[in-house]
XYZ file of C-alpha atoms in Angstrom:
472
model
C 86.772 115.257 135.486
C 83.573 116.800 136.843
C 80.327 117.653 135.080
C 77.688 118.785 137.536
C 77.495 116.127 140.239
C 79.054 113.538 137.945
C 82.755 112.704 138.177
C 83.980 110.632 135.285
C 87.178 109.047 134.031
C 87.613 107.961 130.400
C 88.873 104.510 129.512
C 91.952 105.770 127.758
C 92.977 102.756 125.684
C 89.442 102.261 124.324
C 88.159 105.742 123.550
C 88.562 107.160 120.049
C 90.133 110.382 121.358
C 92.241 109.722 124.457
C 91.880 112.517 127.004
C 94.973 113.113 129.121
C 94.743 115.021 132.364
C 96.855 118.168 132.113
C 98.100 120.486 134.808
C 100.102 123.702 134.687
C 102.798 124.400 137.259
C 101.363 127.771 138.204
C 104.275 128.899 140.371
C 106.717 128.528 137.466
C 104.377 129.801 134.770
C 105.878 132.204 132.237
C 103.744 134.284 129.892
C 104.402 133.658 126.216
C 104.300 136.312 123.499
C 100.749 135.343 122.545
C 99.648 135.485 126.190
C 101.168 138.951 126.596
C 99.367 140.080 123.479
C 96.003 139.047 124.947
C 96.744 140.697 128.292
C 97.884 143.939 126.638
C 94.843 143.905 124.377
C 92.576 143.759 127.426
C 94.478 146.592 129.124
C 94.179 148.705 125.992
C 90.461 147.989 125.757
C 89.870 148.974 129.372
C 91.978 152.121 129.008
C 90.947 153.390 125.580
C 87.683 151.594 124.947
C 88.299 149.823 121.669
C 90.268 147.020 120.086
C 91.017 147.971 116.491
C 92.222 145.467 113.935
C 95.247 147.610 113.244
C 96.334 147.463 116.862
C 96.020 143.686 116.907
C 98.434 143.397 114.006
C 101.024 145.677 115.548
C 103.914 144.023 117.391
C 103.172 144.270 121.095
C 106.218 142.582 122.548
C 109.462 144.420 123.090
C 112.531 142.233 122.566
C 113.610 143.178 126.076
C 110.495 141.535 127.523
C 111.846 138.158 126.488
C 115.319 138.710 127.945
C 116.027 137.189 131.317
C 116.731 139.677 134.056
C 120.347 140.736 134.179
C 122.340 143.230 136.239
C 124.064 146.233 134.725
C 127.438 145.131 133.446
C 130.427 147.207 132.394
C 131.088 147.114 128.681
C 134.655 146.451 127.739
C 136.279 148.378 124.924
C 135.570 145.587 122.492
C 131.803 146.059 123.082
C 131.598 149.840 122.764
C 129.368 150.816 119.871
C 130.036 153.712 117.562
C 127.017 155.594 118.919
C 128.524 155.534 122.428
C 131.888 156.912 121.330
C 132.276 160.561 120.316
C 134.199 160.553 117.022
C 137.256 162.711 116.466
C 135.726 165.861 115.053
C 137.027 168.585 112.805
C 138.325 170.642 115.742
C 140.686 167.839 116.731
C 142.027 167.541 113.202
C 142.465 171.284 112.770
C 144.393 171.515 116.038
C 146.777 168.845 114.830
C 147.185 170.646 111.535
C 148.024 173.949 113.281
C 150.700 172.262 115.366
C 152.340 170.855 112.231
C 152.159 173.950 110.016
C 155.924 174.408 110.177
C 156.334 171.271 108.084
C 154.393 172.832 105.209
C 152.417 169.665 104.738
C 148.699 169.204 105.112
C 147.399 166.498 107.379
C 145.161 163.926 105.879
C 141.460 163.708 106.808
C 140.842 161.353 109.692
C 137.889 159.046 110.123
C 136.742 156.806 112.972
C 134.991 153.631 111.948
C 133.790 150.604 113.773
C 135.104 147.196 112.805
C 133.204 143.960 113.209
C 134.346 143.425 116.794
C 132.905 146.791 117.772
C 136.260 148.423 118.690
C 137.123 151.717 116.991
C 140.022 151.942 114.571
C 141.509 155.026 112.928
C 141.666 154.996 109.154
C 142.877 157.572 106.670
C 142.300 158.220 103.024
C 145.881 157.122 102.420
C 148.328 155.202 104.537
C 148.394 157.284 107.704
C 149.869 155.206 110.565
C 147.295 153.436 112.726
C 147.829 153.497 116.506
C 149.198 150.241 117.774
C 150.190 149.030 114.296
C 153.550 149.281 112.443
C 153.787 152.322 110.217
C 154.060 151.826 106.491
C 156.524 154.124 104.751
C 155.083 153.791 101.273
C 154.134 157.045 99.516
C 156.057 159.185 102.015
C 158.614 160.245 99.445
C 161.453 158.300 101.047
C 161.816 154.697 99.996
C 163.566 152.389 102.491
C 167.194 151.571 101.788
C 167.721 148.580 99.588
C 169.408 145.497 100.982
C 173.130 145.334 100.478
C 173.657 149.124 100.658
C 174.309 149.574 104.352
C 170.712 148.991 105.480
C 170.124 147.219 108.809
C 167.218 144.865 108.183
C 166.742 144.229 111.907
C 165.627 147.859 112.449
C 162.279 149.333 111.310
C 162.385 151.748 108.361
C 162.980 155.415 109.114
C 159.938 157.590 109.882
C 159.410 161.320 109.944
C 159.195 163.020 113.321
C 155.946 164.635 112.141
C 154.332 161.239 111.624
C 155.458 160.046 115.044
C 154.080 163.161 116.775
C 150.791 162.815 114.918
C 150.460 159.163 115.917
C 151.119 159.926 119.598
C 148.561 162.734 119.685
C 145.902 160.524 118.100
C 146.606 157.780 120.624
C 146.283 160.253 123.495
C 142.963 161.613 122.205
C 141.599 158.097 121.811
C 142.694 157.112 125.308
C 141.036 160.210 126.821
C 137.754 159.321 125.159
C 137.928 155.731 126.423
C 138.657 156.903 129.972
C 135.720 159.318 129.888
C 133.370 156.578 128.673
C 134.684 154.104 131.227
C 134.153 156.561 134.077
C 130.599 157.269 132.996
C 129.787 153.559 132.757
C 131.304 152.767 136.129
C 129.331 155.602 137.688
C 126.136 154.269 136.097
C 127.012 150.828 137.426
C 127.382 152.208 140.960
C 124.010 153.920 140.711
C 122.389 150.733 139.434
C 123.785 148.719 142.331
C 122.464 151.283 144.821
C 118.985 151.219 143.313
C 118.624 147.499 142.650
C 116.984 146.852 146.029
C 114.508 149.715 145.724
C 113.732 149.665 141.994
C 112.902 146.707 139.710
C 115.460 145.912 137.044
C 114.597 147.338 133.672
C 115.312 144.094 131.840
C 113.465 141.869 134.313
C 110.748 139.953 132.392
C 107.228 140.878 133.462
C 105.236 138.387 135.503
C 101.620 137.550 134.866
C 100.711 139.716 137.864
C 102.338 142.758 136.234
C 99.760 142.507 133.449
C 96.705 141.270 135.348
C 96.946 143.778 138.187
C 98.342 146.714 136.209
C 96.872 150.040 137.284
C 94.621 151.818 134.801
C 94.564 155.577 134.134
C 92.027 157.712 135.952
C 90.158 158.307 132.695
C 89.908 154.616 131.755
C 86.920 153.946 129.495
C 85.878 150.665 131.141
C 85.978 149.004 134.535
C 86.532 145.257 134.890
C 85.832 143.511 138.197
C 86.362 139.807 138.879
C 84.186 138.383 141.643
C 84.588 134.950 143.223
C 81.148 133.631 144.154
C 80.493 130.291 145.938
C 78.103 128.053 144.018
C 75.321 128.048 146.563
C 71.791 129.429 146.478
C 72.332 130.407 150.090
C 74.990 132.889 148.987
C 73.368 136.302 148.317
C 75.772 137.244 145.471
C 75.249 133.944 143.676
C 71.489 134.158 144.102
C 71.194 137.768 142.933
C 73.319 137.145 139.811
C 71.829 133.758 138.917
C 69.385 134.974 136.254
C 71.983 137.130 134.492
C 74.520 134.316 134.637
C 72.039 131.742 133.307
C 70.992 134.062 130.464
C 74.614 134.540 129.441
C 75.136 130.754 129.489
C 72.237 130.249 127.079
C 73.518 133.002 124.769
C 76.969 131.409 124.704
C 75.739 127.846 124.132
C 73.482 128.828 121.242
C 76.082 131.026 119.533
C 79.189 128.902 120.054
C 77.886 125.334 120.362
C 74.661 125.750 118.340
C 72.439 124.465 121.165
C 68.683 124.916 121.004
C 66.973 127.011 123.706
C 65.654 123.827 125.326
C 69.208 122.506 125.627
C 70.454 125.426 127.710
C 67.628 126.569 129.963
C 67.954 127.315 133.672
C 67.412 123.659 134.583
C 70.230 122.506 132.296
C 72.439 125.358 133.513
C 71.885 124.370 137.142
C 72.478 120.680 136.514
C 75.609 121.284 134.437
C 77.410 124.161 136.172
C 75.775 124.774 139.560
C 75.314 121.308 141.042
C 78.496 119.891 142.551
C 79.495 116.867 144.641
C 81.988 119.000 146.561
C 81.112 120.156 150.049
C 82.263 123.647 150.971
C 85.036 123.616 153.565
C 86.934 126.454 155.208
C 89.843 125.079 157.283
C 92.072 127.506 159.218
C 95.146 126.643 157.139
C 93.337 127.024 153.806
C 92.655 130.068 151.627
C 90.247 132.719 152.851
C 87.626 131.697 150.297
C 87.803 128.077 151.453
C 87.530 124.951 149.309
C 84.651 123.949 147.058
C 82.989 124.949 143.773
C 82.914 128.584 142.657
C 81.920 130.867 139.799
C 84.509 133.493 138.909
C 82.394 136.244 137.365
C 83.848 138.919 135.068
C 81.837 142.129 135.460
C 82.439 144.789 132.806
C 80.805 148.113 133.640
C 78.211 146.406 135.818
C 77.393 143.536 133.431
C 78.602 139.929 133.467
C 80.524 139.159 130.266
C 82.151 135.847 131.295
C 81.989 133.189 134.001
C 84.721 130.702 134.838
C 83.484 127.640 136.729
C 86.286 126.384 138.987
C 86.883 124.000 141.872
C 89.308 125.114 144.579
C 90.949 122.049 146.109
C 93.782 121.583 148.646
C 96.386 121.054 145.905
C 95.016 122.870 142.887
C 92.522 125.100 141.161
C 90.606 122.984 138.641
C 89.003 124.652 135.625
C 85.611 123.053 134.924
C 84.059 125.304 132.265
C 84.007 128.810 130.827
C 81.248 130.663 129.039
C 81.294 134.255 127.838
C 79.401 136.871 125.867
C 80.105 136.266 122.157
C 79.878 140.037 121.608
C 83.277 140.308 123.331
C 84.983 137.449 121.524
C 87.584 139.893 120.166
C 89.025 140.127 123.685
C 90.063 136.425 123.628
C 88.226 135.820 126.899
C 89.047 132.110 126.890
C 92.777 132.797 127.037
C 92.365 135.810 129.302
C 90.297 133.894 131.868
C 92.826 131.036 131.927
C 95.617 133.523 132.639
C 93.537 135.128 135.382
C 92.926 131.708 136.931
C 96.659 130.954 136.893
C 97.320 134.273 138.624
C 94.544 133.433 141.097
C 96.170 130.066 141.826
C 99.424 131.845 142.625
C 97.546 134.154 144.989
C 95.939 131.249 146.853
C 99.348 129.614 147.212
C 100.487 132.471 149.457
C 97.976 131.367 152.121
C 97.832 127.634 151.286
C 101.403 126.496 150.360
C 100.259 123.086 149.061
C 97.976 124.709 146.497
C 100.304 125.254 143.549
C 98.805 123.653 140.413
C 96.267 124.756 137.838
C 94.319 121.863 136.294
C 93.008 122.549 132.780
C 90.843 119.474 132.339
C 91.851 117.212 129.466
C 94.485 117.551 126.768
C 93.394 115.841 123.533
C 96.297 115.675 121.118
C 94.224 113.981 118.407
C 91.938 117.041 118.333
C 93.862 120.089 116.991
C 91.403 122.525 118.608
C 92.276 121.134 122.049
C 96.044 121.413 121.743
C 96.049 125.024 122.910
C 96.195 123.807 126.517
C 99.764 122.686 125.944
C 100.798 126.330 125.414
C 100.591 127.118 129.135
C 104.104 126.252 130.243
C 105.423 124.426 132.134
C 102.747 121.726 131.979
C 102.563 117.988 132.698
C 100.434 115.138 131.394
C 99.359 112.216 133.556
C 100.533 108.777 132.467
C 97.349 106.688 131.960
C 98.984 103.513 133.279
C 101.299 104.486 136.130
C 99.692 107.858 137.034
C 103.028 109.649 137.098
C 103.194 113.245 135.914
C 105.386 113.701 132.829
C 106.515 117.003 131.253
C 104.450 117.610 128.147
C 107.588 118.132 126.030
C 108.435 114.452 126.549
C 104.894 113.359 125.725
C 104.337 115.166 122.428
C 106.762 113.080 120.312
C 105.058 109.922 121.588
C 101.590 111.260 120.818
C 102.651 112.053 117.254
C 103.108 108.321 116.676
C 100.175 106.979 118.673
C 96.958 108.486 120.098
C 97.266 106.355 123.205
C 100.605 106.365 125.007
C 102.160 105.235 128.220
C 104.366 108.203 129.157
C 106.328 106.497 131.907
C 109.308 104.911 130.135
C 110.136 102.683 133.103
C 108.749 99.336 131.943
C 108.795 97.975 135.490
C 106.793 100.866 136.936
C 103.205 100.169 137.978
C 100.370 102.166 139.451
C 101.216 102.398 143.140
C 97.607 103.237 143.965
C 96.086 100.274 142.101
C 93.469 98.098 143.760
C 95.037 95.393 145.898
C 92.254 94.238 148.201
C 88.814 94.202 146.605
C 87.169 93.139 149.860
C 87.995 96.515 151.468
C 85.962 98.519 148.955
C 83.274 100.439 150.858
C 79.692 99.716 149.823
C 76.393 101.400 150.709
C 73.633 98.770 150.853
C 70.200 99.286 152.429
C 71.374 102.498 154.131
C 74.242 100.614 155.723
C 77.968 101.124 155.033
C 79.979 97.936 154.877
C 83.094 96.487 153.178
C 82.504 94.620 149.947
C 83.640 91.349 151.546
C 80.654 91.542 153.922
C 78.234 92.658 151.232
C 79.370 89.789 149.010
C 78.306 87.254 151.638
C 74.899 88.861 152.094
C 74.177 89.345 148.429
C 71.641 87.102 146.779
C 71.599 86.385 143.088
C 74.405 86.430 140.495
C 77.810 87.761 141.410
C 78.616 91.426 140.645
C 82.325 91.094 141.347
C 83.301 91.987 137.754
C 81.564 95.360 137.874
C 82.929 96.103 141.353
C 86.407 95.188 140.120
C 86.046 97.617 137.189
C 84.912 100.389 139.550
C 87.801 99.753 141.941
C 90.337 99.723 139.109
C 89.124 103.169 138.013
C 89.184 104.866 141.418
C 92.109 102.992 142.992
C 92.555 101.477 146.426
C 92.636 104.702 148.429
C 89.506 106.249 146.931
C 87.592 102.969 147.020
C 88.001 102.976 150.820
C 86.937 106.621 151.164
C 84.015 106.626 148.708
C 80.787 104.638 148.845
C 79.689 102.312 146.028
C 75.906 102.166 146.000
C 74.445 98.681 145.627
C 70.715 98.022 145.471
């Protein structure tokens, strides 16, 4: 982790609160309900100008937002709801009654209800025959013949012609309604298939970009602009905004972290968040902004309200620090800035394909206030012994039992980048670069091999040959 020009690594098995490096897989990131709430709250603030308590308590997520995208599908009869099916109305019943007036009997009132499966069935106040089911002859005035008196038990009981005609007409009406509904659904399905390439699917879950880059109305109350500024006093934007940025840092530190004015002056601000060991680099195959240390400034109506300090590296965007105006704490700027940085990482990936991770610093499971970083999914934690990335879901049960854990369950696995040849460690001595094996021969006085061994074990073989260990 970086703090100013210092890069440090905690000794995990000795510290009281183990700090595990955490990264978010930005390309696969999915906004959660709480993340959507923050993004929508910001959009509402920019559009309407206020964030009322009542609006924060209102549900902001539609159930459809959480449904995976799906194509239009035809609903079978068993899935047709009552609201989609026009019930048999009074006109239908009266027409049937008129056709049967010669019988002198009044038809019974018909009702269409929906059973548990969703398919319509026809019920009557009494025992009117149901389409597709055997007719019951009870209460018709003609009891079936009793056994032993010439009755053929293999044949169904006798039915009136009126009842048969009524049943057939009801079946025909029901079939016509089903055919009409089916035709309408098929037509809608054809239209959906024609438009699917030109119009986004209604049920497709929104991406983080849909929220972050949503267009605002012409009469929006506020304007938010995010500027990426290189951390360099040679950059005109950084230089012109330095005083305002430093003042905001002091306001944040005193309000949130209870620092004294002497703890967060311009000198401390420069040392902590402006100095960096990274050299700016702009290779042709990298992002347009290049690599190095940057301040991502959030300008609201011409005033800086938040600054995210980030490092843009060949494989990731690393979040170093965030400070914001406490007057706007209701906007959840910590969460909002993290979501913006994830969206920014995805943007950089389009130009630099290897850049696809968002590093969030350290995850400290033993500190409840630091567990929020695990809510940005999918995320991985780095095994402190084998340096293999492990999905955080597999790590959490282990951390519940022990503050310090080896996440790699392969007992034979070792750190592939561990120090193997101490003599190849590069040393800077008397303005001369040399391998440690040569320096060791020239050195006078007690041996320092133990301290060099500790340094090499922390940085690994590869870094020890690319970095310089200063020896006086």
